mmCIF file of C-alpha atoms and ligand atoms in Angstrom:
data_model
loop_
_atom_site.group_PDB
_atom_site.id
_atom_site.type_symbol
_atom_site.label_atom_id
_atom_site.label_comp_id
_atom_site.label_asym_id
_atom_site.label_seq_id
_atom_site.Cartn_x
_atom_site.Cartn_y
_atom_site.Cartn_z
ATOM 1 C CA MET A 1 42.431 133.996 -66.927
ATOM 2 C CA PHE A 2 40.289 131.499 -67.840
ATOM 3 C CA GLN A 3 39.107 128.971 -65.704
ATOM 4 C CA VAL A 4 38.066 125.066 -66.290
ATOM 5 C CA PRO A 5 33.851 125.123 -65.312
ATOM 6 C CA ASP A 6 32.742 123.160 -63.014
ATOM 7 C CA LEU A 7 30.813 119.669 -64.661
ATOM 8 C CA PRO A 8 27.279 120.705 -63.758
ATOM 9 C CA TYR A 9 26.890 116.857 -62.702
ATOM 10 C CA ALA A 10 28.828 114.174 -61.261
ATOM 11 C CA PHE A 11 31.792 112.700 -64.007
ATOM 12 C CA ASP A 12 29.572 108.816 -63.610
ATOM 13 C CA ALA A 13 26.205 110.719 -64.218
ATOM 14 C CA LEU A 14 25.909 110.354 -68.205
ATOM 15 C CA GLU A 15 26.775 106.130 -67.942
ATOM 16 C CA PRO A 16 26.187 104.485 -69.707
ATOM 17 C CA ALA A 17 26.848 106.951 -72.884
ATOM 18 C CA ILE A 18 29.241 108.256 -71.733
ATOM 19 C CA ASP A 19 32.012 106.600 -69.273
ATOM 20 C CA ALA A 20 33.193 108.212 -66.202
ATOM 21 C CA GLN A 21 36.778 107.870 -67.415
ATOM 22 C CA THR A 22 35.784 109.190 -70.116
ATOM 23 C CA MET A 23 34.702 112.343 -68.402
ATOM 24 C CA GLN A 24 37.477 113.038 -65.864
ATOM 25 C CA LEU A 25 40.019 112.605 -68.713
ATOM 26 C CA HIS A 26 38.266 115.085 -70.861
ATOM 27 C CA HIS A 27 37.174 117.566 -68.195
ATOM 28 C CA ASP A 28 40.114 117.486 -66.041
ATOM 29 C CA LYS A 29 43.405 116.703 -68.698
ATOM 30 C CA HIS A 30 41.782 117.834 -72.043
ATOM 31 C CA HIS A 31 39.878 120.634 -71.496
ATOM 32 C CA GLN A 32 42.054 121.779 -68.693
ATOM 33 C CA THR A 33 45.392 122.051 -70.928
ATOM 34 C CA TYR A 34 43.012 123.924 -73.290
ATOM 35 C CA VAL A 35 42.948 126.696 -70.301
ATOM 36 C CA ASP A 36 46.406 126.266 -69.446
ATOM 37 C CA LYS A 37 47.657 126.768 -72.946
ATOM 38 C CA LEU A 38 44.990 129.925 -73.372
ATOM 39 C CA ASN A 39 46.177 130.708 -69.972
ATOM 40 C CA ALA A 40 49.868 130.968 -71.400
ATOM 41 C CA ALA A 41 49.714 132.035 -75.367
ATOM 42 C CA LEU A 42 47.490 134.829 -73.674
ATOM 43 C CA SER A 43 50.247 136.235 -71.321
ATOM 44 C CA GLY A 44 51.912 139.231 -71.472
ATOM 45 C CA THR A 45 50.168 139.786 -75.118
ATOM 46 C CA ASP A 46 48.251 142.384 -76.125
ATOM 47 C CA TRP A 47 45.396 140.418 -76.476
ATOM 48 C CA ALA A 48 45.508 139.211 -72.381
ATOM 49 C CA ASN A 49 43.056 142.140 -71.509
ATOM 50 C CA GLN A 50 40.547 140.911 -73.615
ATOM 51 C CA THR A 51 37.233 139.306 -73.234
ATOM 52 C CA GLU A 52 35.753 136.027 -74.617
ATOM 53 C CA GLU A 53 33.561 137.699 -76.607
ATOM 54 C CA GLN A 54 36.814 139.817 -78.057
ATOM 55 C CA LEU A 55 38.355 137.575 -78.927
ATOM 56 C CA LEU A 56 35.853 135.007 -80.503
ATOM 57 C CA GLN A 57 35.757 138.478 -82.986
ATOM 58 C CA ALA A 58 38.835 138.920 -83.254
ATOM 59 C CA ALA A 59 39.402 134.728 -84.934
ATOM 60 C CA PRO A 60 41.148 136.069 -87.967
ATOM 61 C CA ASP A 61 44.068 137.970 -86.708
ATOM 62 C CA LEU A 62 44.577 135.719 -83.626
ATOM 63 C CA PRO A 63 47.793 133.687 -83.295
ATOM 64 C CA ALA A 64 47.299 129.885 -83.824
ATOM 65 C CA PRO A 65 48.081 128.690 -79.827
ATOM 66 C CA ILE A 66 45.338 131.550 -78.893
ATOM 67 C CA ARG A 67 42.369 130.516 -81.084
ATOM 68 C CA ASN A 68 42.867 126.602 -81.229
ATOM 69 C CA ASN A 69 42.744 127.139 -77.226
ATOM 70 C CA LEU A 70 40.072 129.152 -77.115
ATOM 71 C CA GLY A 71 38.283 126.747 -79.488
ATOM 72 C CA GLY A 72 39.122 124.578 -77.312
ATOM 73 C CA HIS A 73 37.723 126.449 -73.528
ATOM 74 C CA VAL A 74 34.198 127.509 -75.353
ATOM 75 C CA ASN A 75 33.298 124.475 -77.248
ATOM 76 C CA HIS A 76 34.066 122.145 -74.020
ATOM 77 C CA SER A 77 32.049 125.068 -71.697
ATOM 78 C CA LEU A 78 29.035 124.725 -73.844
ATOM 79 C CA PHE A 79 29.551 120.613 -74.417
ATOM 80 C CA TRP A 80 29.303 119.947 -70.789
ATOM 81 C CA THR A 81 26.500 122.105 -70.202
ATOM 82 C CA SER A 82 24.776 120.442 -73.341
ATOM 83 C CA LEU A 83 23.913 116.887 -71.644
ATOM 84 C CA GLN A 84 22.997 115.542 -68.282
ATOM 85 C CA PRO A 85 21.846 112.711 -66.670
ATOM 86 C CA ALA A 86 19.610 110.385 -68.643
ATOM 87 C CA ALA A 87 16.732 110.125 -66.236
ATOM 88 C CA ALA A 88 16.777 114.165 -66.031
ATOM 89 C CA ALA A 89 13.608 114.797 -68.158
ATOM 90 C CA PRO A 90 12.386 116.473 -70.046
ATOM 91 C CA ALA A 91 13.384 114.918 -73.044
ATOM 92 C CA ASP A 92 11.554 117.052 -75.284
ATOM 93 C CA PRO A 93 12.655 120.359 -77.302
ATOM 94 C CA SER A 94 10.146 123.539 -76.269
ATOM 95 C CA SER A 95 7.568 124.237 -78.361
ATOM 96 C CA GLU A 96 9.202 126.724 -79.538
ATOM 97 C CA LEU A 97 12.568 125.099 -80.486
ATOM 98 C CA HIS A 98 10.835 121.933 -81.701
ATOM 99 C CA ALA A 99 8.899 124.006 -84.210
ATOM 100 C CA ALA A 100 11.723 125.544 -85.525
ATOM 101 C CA ILE A 101 13.169 122.057 -86.063
ATOM 102 C CA THR A 102 10.095 120.953 -87.638
ATOM 103 C CA SER A 103 10.549 123.950 -89.812
ATOM 104 C CA ALA A 104 14.743 123.717 -90.607
ATOM 105 C CA PHE A 105 14.565 119.999 -91.091
ATOM 106 C CA GLY A 106 11.030 118.546 -90.991
ATOM 107 C CA SER A 107 11.011 116.867 -87.802
ATOM 108 C CA THR A 108 12.620 116.204 -84.344
ATOM 109 C CA ALA A 109 13.750 112.711 -86.025
ATOM 110 C CA ALA A 110 14.870 114.017 -89.387
ATOM 111 C CA PHE A 111 17.101 116.694 -87.176
ATOM 112 C CA GLN A 112 18.697 113.895 -85.545
ATOM 113 C CA ASP A 113 19.546 112.067 -88.283
ATOM 114 C CA GLN A 114 20.951 114.988 -90.187
ATOM 115 C CA PHE A 115 23.201 116.169 -87.468
ATOM 116 C CA SER A 116 24.074 112.285 -86.830
ATOM 117 C CA GLN A 117 25.399 112.271 -90.778
ATOM 118 C CA ALA A 118 27.013 115.395 -90.081
ATOM 119 C CA ALA A 119 28.901 114.211 -87.077
ATOM 120 C CA LEU A 120 29.734 110.680 -89.033
ATOM 121 C CA GLY A 121 31.142 112.690 -92.087
ATOM 122 C CA ILE A 122 33.386 114.598 -90.028
ATOM 123 C CA PHE A 123 37.221 113.759 -91.036
ATOM 124 C CA GLY A 124 39.940 113.582 -88.544
ATOM 125 C CA SER A 125 39.003 116.228 -85.243
ATOM 126 C CA GLY A 126 36.215 118.347 -85.346
ATOM 127 C CA TRP A 127 32.670 119.755 -84.135
ATOM 128 C CA ALA A 128 29.028 118.633 -85.157
ATOM 129 C CA TRP A 129 26.888 122.083 -84.356
ATOM 130 C CA LEU A 130 22.838 123.227 -84.635
ATOM 131 C CA VAL A 131 23.136 126.782 -84.867
ATOM 132 C CA VAL A 132 21.038 129.848 -85.770
ATOM 133 C CA LYS A 133 22.280 131.894 -88.641
ATOM 134 C CA SER A 134 22.251 135.383 -88.482
ATOM 135 C CA THR A 135 19.400 135.137 -90.738
ATOM 136 C CA GLY A 136 17.009 133.444 -87.769
ATOM 137 C CA GLU A 137 17.312 130.237 -89.405
ATOM 138 C CA LEU A 138 18.869 126.860 -88.129
ATOM 139 C CA ALA A 139 21.747 125.012 -89.327
ATOM 140 C CA ILE A 140 23.744 121.868 -89.350
ATOM 141 C CA GLY A 141 26.975 121.852 -90.045
ATOM 142 C CA THR A 142 30.851 121.077 -88.813
ATOM 143 C CA THR A 143 34.246 122.738 -87.704
ATOM 144 C CA PRO A 144 37.169 121.369 -88.268
ATOM 145 C CA ASN A 145 39.615 120.956 -85.021
ATOM 146 C CA GLN A 146 38.893 123.574 -82.557
ATOM 147 C CA ASP A 147 37.093 126.320 -84.463
ATOM 148 C CA SER A 148 33.338 127.596 -83.081
ATOM 149 C CA PRO A 149 30.932 129.043 -84.764
ATOM 150 C CA LEU A 150 31.022 131.996 -82.702
ATOM 151 C CA MET A 151 34.537 133.258 -84.493
ATOM 152 C CA ARG A 152 33.918 135.593 -86.792
ATOM 153 C CA GLY A 153 35.384 133.859 -90.012
ATOM 154 C CA ALA A 154 34.738 129.976 -89.371
ATOM 155 C CA SER A 155 33.883 128.262 -91.718
ATOM 156 C CA LEU A 156 30.233 127.471 -89.765
ATOM 157 C CA GLU A 157 28.839 130.947 -87.905
ATOM 158 C CA GLY A 158 25.872 131.144 -85.353
ATOM 159 C CA ARG A 159 25.407 130.914 -82.430
ATOM 160 C CA PRO A 160 25.216 127.990 -81.195
ATOM 161 C CA ILE A 161 22.185 125.574 -79.737
ATOM 162 C CA PHE A 162 23.994 121.961 -79.865
ATOM 163 C CA GLY A 163 28.086 121.219 -80.308
ATOM 164 C CA LEU A 164 28.889 117.790 -80.338
ATOM 165 C CA ASP A 165 32.784 116.566 -79.712
ATOM 166 C CA VAL A 166 33.677 114.370 -82.270
ATOM 167 C CA TRP A 167 37.329 114.276 -81.298
ATOM 168 C CA GLU A 168 37.966 110.411 -80.690
ATOM 169 C CA HIS A 169 39.247 111.859 -77.181
ATOM 170 C CA ALA A 170 35.495 112.174 -76.421
ATOM 171 C CA TYR A 171 34.606 108.915 -76.832
ATOM 172 C CA TYR A 172 37.612 106.272 -77.792
ATOM 173 C CA LEU A 173 38.046 105.042 -74.681
ATOM 174 C CA LYS A 174 34.659 102.968 -74.303
ATOM 175 C CA TYR A 175 33.358 103.086 -78.590
ATOM 176 C CA GLN A 176 36.701 103.009 -80.072
ATOM 177 C CA ASN A 177 36.517 103.458 -83.761
ATOM 178 C CA ARG A 178 32.419 103.034 -83.249
ATOM 179 C CA ARG A 179 32.017 106.651 -83.685
ATOM 180 C CA VAL A 180 27.945 105.956 -85.044
ATOM 181 C CA ASP A 181 27.867 104.531 -81.675
ATOM 182 C CA TYR A 182 28.690 107.007 -79.609
ATOM 183 C CA ILE A 183 26.916 109.904 -81.636
ATOM 184 C CA ALA A 184 23.576 107.324 -81.261
ATOM 185 C CA ALA A 185 24.047 107.156 -77.530
ATOM 186 C CA ILE A 186 24.489 111.335 -77.229
ATOM 187 C CA TRP A 187 20.545 111.783 -78.661
ATOM 188 C CA GLN A 188 19.701 109.751 -74.736
ATOM 189 C CA ILE A 189 22.021 112.108 -73.109
ATOM 190 C CA VAL A 190 21.441 115.581 -74.884
ATOM 191 C CA SER A 191 19.853 117.933 -72.790
ATOM 192 C CA TRP A 192 16.824 119.711 -74.293
ATOM 193 C CA GLN A 193 16.185 122.090 -71.546
ATOM 194 C CA GLN A 194 19.619 123.900 -72.172
ATOM 195 C CA LEU A 195 19.441 123.573 -76.027
ATOM 196 C CA SER A 196 16.059 125.238 -75.636
ATOM 197 C CA MET A 197 16.904 127.778 -73.433
ATOM 198 C CA ARG A 198 19.582 128.562 -75.505
ATOM 199 C CA PHE A 199 17.945 128.896 -78.225
ATOM 200 C CA ALA A 200 15.055 130.844 -77.016
ATOM 201 C CA ALA A 201 18.403 133.926 -76.347
ATOM 202 C CA THR A 202 18.894 134.167 -80.092
ATOM 203 C CA ALA A 203 15.188 135.260 -79.765
HETATM 204 MN MN1 MN3 B 1 36.918 117.470 -76.549
#
């Protein structure tokens, strides 16, 4: 049985970038629903005894209700820990991640601009990602719906360093149609510490 992880901070900890009501609904309702539906879809099937890693590898063969809700669970679990209260620095990537970002995109500011443009350009619901490809290079990309870069055969495959939820439920209460403002605010609450730890783990 999969479970929703606790948030590592209070619902209002990401204010004003993300409001408390959005965080509560997003975590307690949306994420919980993905987990409930995932567990229900797995129940009584041959997939029920598989680990998360095994299921992600089996993604092309999974029934849609398992695949979609698995992605919802995996993506949101990564999302919560990608963020932190704005006051809880460090506000910069590690020297290793900084060097890799500079090599791949030119500068941290250029990375943020390219990532923001990718997130802004998603048509409908999906996620924007910074991943480490199998070649070891950093790349920016997007996935539709709840597809995860960890899923074999996904349109973007790699080890996720940062994922941004650009479904409307992630921002609509506060930002309505202004996705651009939501994306801009995210950079105030990105946990560079977490992103740097994930990057170090891919080395
Ligand atoms: Mn979401």
